[in-house]
Coordinates of C-alpha atoms in Angstrom, one line a residue:
Chain A
L269 CA -13.4 19.5 -55.1
A270 CA -10.8 18.2 -52.6
K271 CA -9.6 14.8 -53.6
T272 CA -7.9 12.5 -51.2
T273 CA -4.9 10.2 -51.8
Q274 CA -4.1 7.2 -49.6
P275 CA -1.9 4.2 -49.9
I276 CA -3.8 1.3 -51.5
S277 CA -2.8 -1.2 -48.8
M278 CA -0.8 -1.7 -45.6
D279 CA 0.3 -4.7 -43.6
S280 CA 0.8 -4.9 -39.9
Y281 CA 1.0 -7.4 -37.0
E282 CA -1.2 -7.7 -34.0
G283 CA -0.2 -5.3 -31.2
Q284 CA 1.5 -2.8 -33.4
E285 CA 0.6 0.8 -33.9
V286 CA -0.6 1.6 -37.4
N287 CA -0.5 5.1 -39.0
I288 CA -2.3 5.7 -42.3
T289 CA -1.6 9.0 -44.0
C290 CA -4.0 10.8 -46.3
S291 CA -3.2 13.8 -48.5
H292 CA -5.8 16.4 -49.4
N293 CA -4.0 19.3 -51.0
N294 CA -7.1 21.2 -52.0
I295 CA -8.9 21.1 -48.7
A296 CA -11.2 24.1 -48.2
T297 CA -11.4 26.3 -45.2
N298 CA -14.7 24.9 -43.9
D299 CA -13.9 21.2 -44.7
Y300 CA -13.6 18.7 -41.9
I301 CA -11.6 15.5 -42.2
T302 CA -13.4 12.3 -41.5
W303 CA -12.2 8.7 -41.4
Y304 CA -14.5 5.7 -42.0
Q305 CA -13.8 1.9 -41.6
Q306 CA -15.4 -0.7 -43.7
F307 CA -15.5 -4.5 -43.1
P308 CA -16.3 -6.9 -45.9
S309 CA -20.0 -7.1 -46.8
Q310 CA -20.8 -4.1 -44.5
G311 CA -21.4 -0.4 -45.0
P312 CA -18.7 2.0 -43.9
R313 CA -18.8 3.2 -40.3
F314 CA -17.5 6.4 -38.8
I315 CA -14.3 6.3 -36.8
I316 CA -13.1 9.9 -36.1
Q317 CA -13.4 13.4 -37.4
G318 CA -11.3 16.5 -36.9
Y319 CA -10.5 20.0 -38.2
K320 CA -6.9 20.7 -37.0
T321 CA -4.2 19.6 -34.5
K322 CA -5.1 16.3 -32.8
V323 CA -8.3 14.5 -32.0
T324 CA -8.5 11.3 -29.9
N325 CA -11.4 8.9 -29.1
E326 CA -11.6 5.4 -27.7
V327 CA -10.8 3.9 -31.1
A328 CA -8.2 6.1 -32.8
S329 CA -6.3 9.3 -33.0
L330 CA -6.2 11.8 -35.8
F331 CA -3.3 14.1 -36.4
I332 CA -3.7 17.1 -38.7
P333 CA -0.8 19.5 -39.3
A334 CA -1.2 23.3 -39.4
D335 CA -1.5 23.5 -43.2
R336 CA -4.2 20.8 -43.2
K337 CA -3.0 19.3 -46.5
S338 CA -2.7 15.9 -45.0
S339 CA -3.9 13.9 -42.0
T340 CA -2.8 10.7 -40.2
L341 CA -5.1 8.1 -38.7
S342 CA -3.4 6.3 -35.8
L343 CA -4.7 3.0 -34.6
P344 CA -3.0 1.9 -31.3
R345 CA -2.2 -1.8 -30.8
V346 CA -4.2 -3.3 -33.7
S347 CA -5.8 -6.7 -33.6
L348 CA -6.9 -9.1 -36.3
S349 CA -10.4 -7.5 -36.1
D350 CA -9.0 -4.2 -37.3
T351 CA -8.4 -5.7 -40.8
A352 CA -10.6 -3.5 -43.0
V353 CA -10.6 -0.8 -45.6
Y354 CA -10.1 2.7 -44.1
Y355 CA -11.4 5.8 -46.0
C356 CA -10.2 9.3 -45.6
L357 CA -12.8 12.0 -46.6
V358 CA -13.1 15.7 -46.6
G359 CA -16.5 17.4 -46.6
Q360 CA -17.7 19.7 -49.3
R361 CA -20.6 21.9 -48.8
M362 CA -23.0 21.8 -51.8
N363 CA -23.8 25.1 -53.6
Y364 CA -27.6 25.0 -53.4
G365 CA -30.4 26.0 -51.0
G366 CA -30.0 22.9 -48.9
A367 CA -27.5 22.4 -46.2
T368 CA -26.0 19.0 -46.7
N369 CA -22.4 18.1 -47.2
K370 CA -21.2 15.9 -49.9
L371 CA -18.5 13.5 -48.8
I372 CA -16.0 12.4 -51.3
F373 CA -14.9 8.8 -50.8
G374 CA -11.6 7.7 -52.4
T375 CA -10.6 4.1 -52.9
G376 CA -9.4 3.7 -49.3
T377 CA -6.5 1.8 -47.7
L378 CA -6.8 -1.9 -47.1
L379 CA -5.2 -2.7 -43.8
A380 CA -4.3 -6.3 -43.3
V381 CA -3.4 -7.3 -39.7
Q382 CA -1.6 -10.6 -39.3
P383 CA -1.1 -12.7 -36.1
Chain B
D114 CA -29.4 2.6 -31.8
V115 CA -29.0 4.2 -35.2
K116 CA -30.4 2.1 -38.0
V117 CA -30.3 2.2 -41.8
T118 CA -31.9 -0.8 -43.5
Q119 CA -31.9 -1.9 -47.1
S120 CA -34.6 -4.0 -48.6
S121 CA -32.4 -6.8 -49.9
R122 CA -28.8 -8.0 -49.2
Y123 CA -28.6 -9.8 -52.6
L124 CA -30.6 -9.3 -55.8
V125 CA -30.3 -10.9 -59.2
K126 CA -32.1 -9.3 -62.1
R127 CA -32.1 -9.6 -65.9
T128 CA -31.0 -6.9 -68.4
G129 CA -33.8 -4.5 -69.2
E130 CA -35.7 -5.1 -66.0
K131 CA -36.9 -2.2 -63.8
V132 CA -35.2 -2.5 -60.4
F133 CA -36.1 -0.9 -57.1
L134 CA -33.7 -0.6 -54.2
E135 CA -35.3 0.6 -51.0
C136 CA -33.6 2.3 -48.0
V137 CA -35.2 3.2 -44.7
Q138 CA -33.7 5.1 -41.8
D139 CA -35.1 5.6 -38.3
M140 CA -33.1 8.6 -37.2
D141 CA -35.3 11.4 -38.6
H142 CA -32.3 12.5 -40.8
E143 CA -32.8 15.1 -43.4
N144 CA -30.2 13.8 -45.8
M145 CA -30.1 10.4 -47.6
F146 CA -27.6 9.1 -50.1
W147 CA -27.1 6.3 -52.6
Y148 CA -23.6 5.1 -53.5
R149 CA -22.3 2.3 -55.5
Q150 CA -19.1 0.6 -54.7
D151 CA -16.9 -1.2 -57.2
P152 CA -13.5 -2.8 -56.8
G153 CA -10.7 -0.3 -57.4
L154 CA -13.2 2.6 -57.6
G155 CA -14.2 3.1 -54.0
L156 CA -17.6 4.6 -53.2
R157 CA -19.2 6.8 -55.8
L158 CA -22.2 9.0 -55.1
I159 CA -25.2 8.4 -57.4
Y160 CA -27.9 10.7 -55.9
F161 CA -28.7 12.3 -52.7
S162 CA -31.7 13.9 -51.1
Y163 CA -31.8 16.7 -48.6
D164 CA -35.6 16.8 -48.0
V165 CA -38.8 15.0 -48.9
K166 CA -39.3 15.2 -52.7
M167 CA -35.9 17.0 -53.1
K168 CA -33.0 15.3 -54.9
E169 CA -29.7 16.2 -56.4
K170 CA -27.5 14.3 -58.8
G171 CA -24.2 12.9 -57.5
D172 CA -21.2 12.0 -59.6
I173 CA -22.7 9.1 -61.6
P174 CA -26.5 9.6 -62.0
E175 CA -26.8 8.2 -65.5
G176 CA -29.1 5.2 -65.7
Y177 CA -30.6 5.9 -62.2
S178 CA -33.4 7.8 -60.7
V179 CA -34.6 8.2 -57.1
S180 CA -37.7 8.9 -55.1
R181 CA -38.2 10.3 -51.7
E182 CA -41.9 10.5 -50.8
K183 CA -41.4 10.2 -47.1
K184 CA -38.5 11.5 -44.9
E185 CA -37.5 8.0 -43.7
R186 CA -37.5 6.3 -47.1
F187 CA -35.2 6.8 -50.2
S188 CA -35.5 4.6 -53.2
L189 CA -33.1 4.0 -56.0
I190 CA -34.6 3.0 -59.4
L191 CA -32.8 1.4 -62.3
E192 CA -35.3 2.1 -65.1
S193 CA -33.7 -0.6 -67.4
A194 CA -31.0 -2.6 -65.7
S195 CA -27.8 -3.2 -67.6
T196 CA -24.9 -5.5 -66.9
N197 CA -22.6 -2.5 -66.1
Q198 CA -24.9 -1.7 -63.1
T199 CA -23.8 -4.9 -61.4
S200 CA -22.4 -3.6 -58.2
M201 CA -22.7 -3.1 -54.4
Y202 CA -25.2 -0.4 -53.6
L203 CA -25.0 1.4 -50.3
C204 CA -27.5 3.8 -48.7
A205 CA -26.6 6.3 -46.1
S206 CA -28.2 9.1 -44.1
N207 CA -27.2 12.0 -41.9
S208 CA -28.4 15.2 -40.4
S209 CA -27.6 18.6 -42.0
P210 CA -24.3 20.1 -40.9
T211 CA -24.1 22.8 -38.3
P212 CA -24.0 26.4 -39.4
T213 CA -20.2 26.3 -38.9
G214 CA -20.0 23.4 -41.4
I215 CA -19.3 20.4 -39.2
T216 CA -20.0 17.4 -41.3
D217 CA -22.4 15.0 -39.5
T218 CA -21.5 11.3 -39.5
Q219 CA -23.1 9.4 -42.4
Y220 CA -24.7 6.2 -41.2
F221 CA -24.6 3.4 -43.8
G222 CA -26.9 0.4 -44.4
P223 CA -25.5 -3.1 -45.0
G224 CA -25.6 -2.8 -48.7
T225 CA -27.4 -4.6 -51.6
R226 CA -25.3 -6.7 -53.9
L227 CA -27.0 -6.4 -57.3
T228 CA -26.2 -8.7 -60.1
V229 CA -27.6 -8.0 -63.6
L230 CA -27.5 -10.9 -66.0

């Protein structure tokens, strides 16, 4: 199973761009890379997903190099409300008759944004 | 708006009690999941279900069982609660992936913080 490795924590200031890198050396061919955000006392919520190159939405950008062994979540101009834990995940298809994907959550990166 | 609800935000039980955690989703999702979250360990998958009455063990199923009698409802059962089951429990749901393997977003509930004394 593809395990992900992220920094335990990062600090930033309001208005800065933040890049959080995740390594996933054993990613499989059909795995997608997904990032979730979790605020205290809430469940994680989806931020962005990608397979290769670059994906951008209204919240973040995701950069994936050609070998797909790592990915970088980029948050432009962070604010205090972006303080949260960010999880990088890769999807694993289960080997049984169903069609669900098992997502492997690591420990995440605690991003602390200061004024 | 997508919604996953859990029966309780906070729960306190005694060692040896049977505990039921309920999760309901209103998105007609095939898949439902139970995780526990502990400091320094992240989210760990306990059980998941890909259809009514169907279930599969996750990474840490010991001490837990599940029930899915209806598509929208997935229950986690602690047959005899122990102090090491004190944790935050998170339920999630999603649709099955596309044939090309695109992982659908998992939608999480707010969590139940269970304390076993």
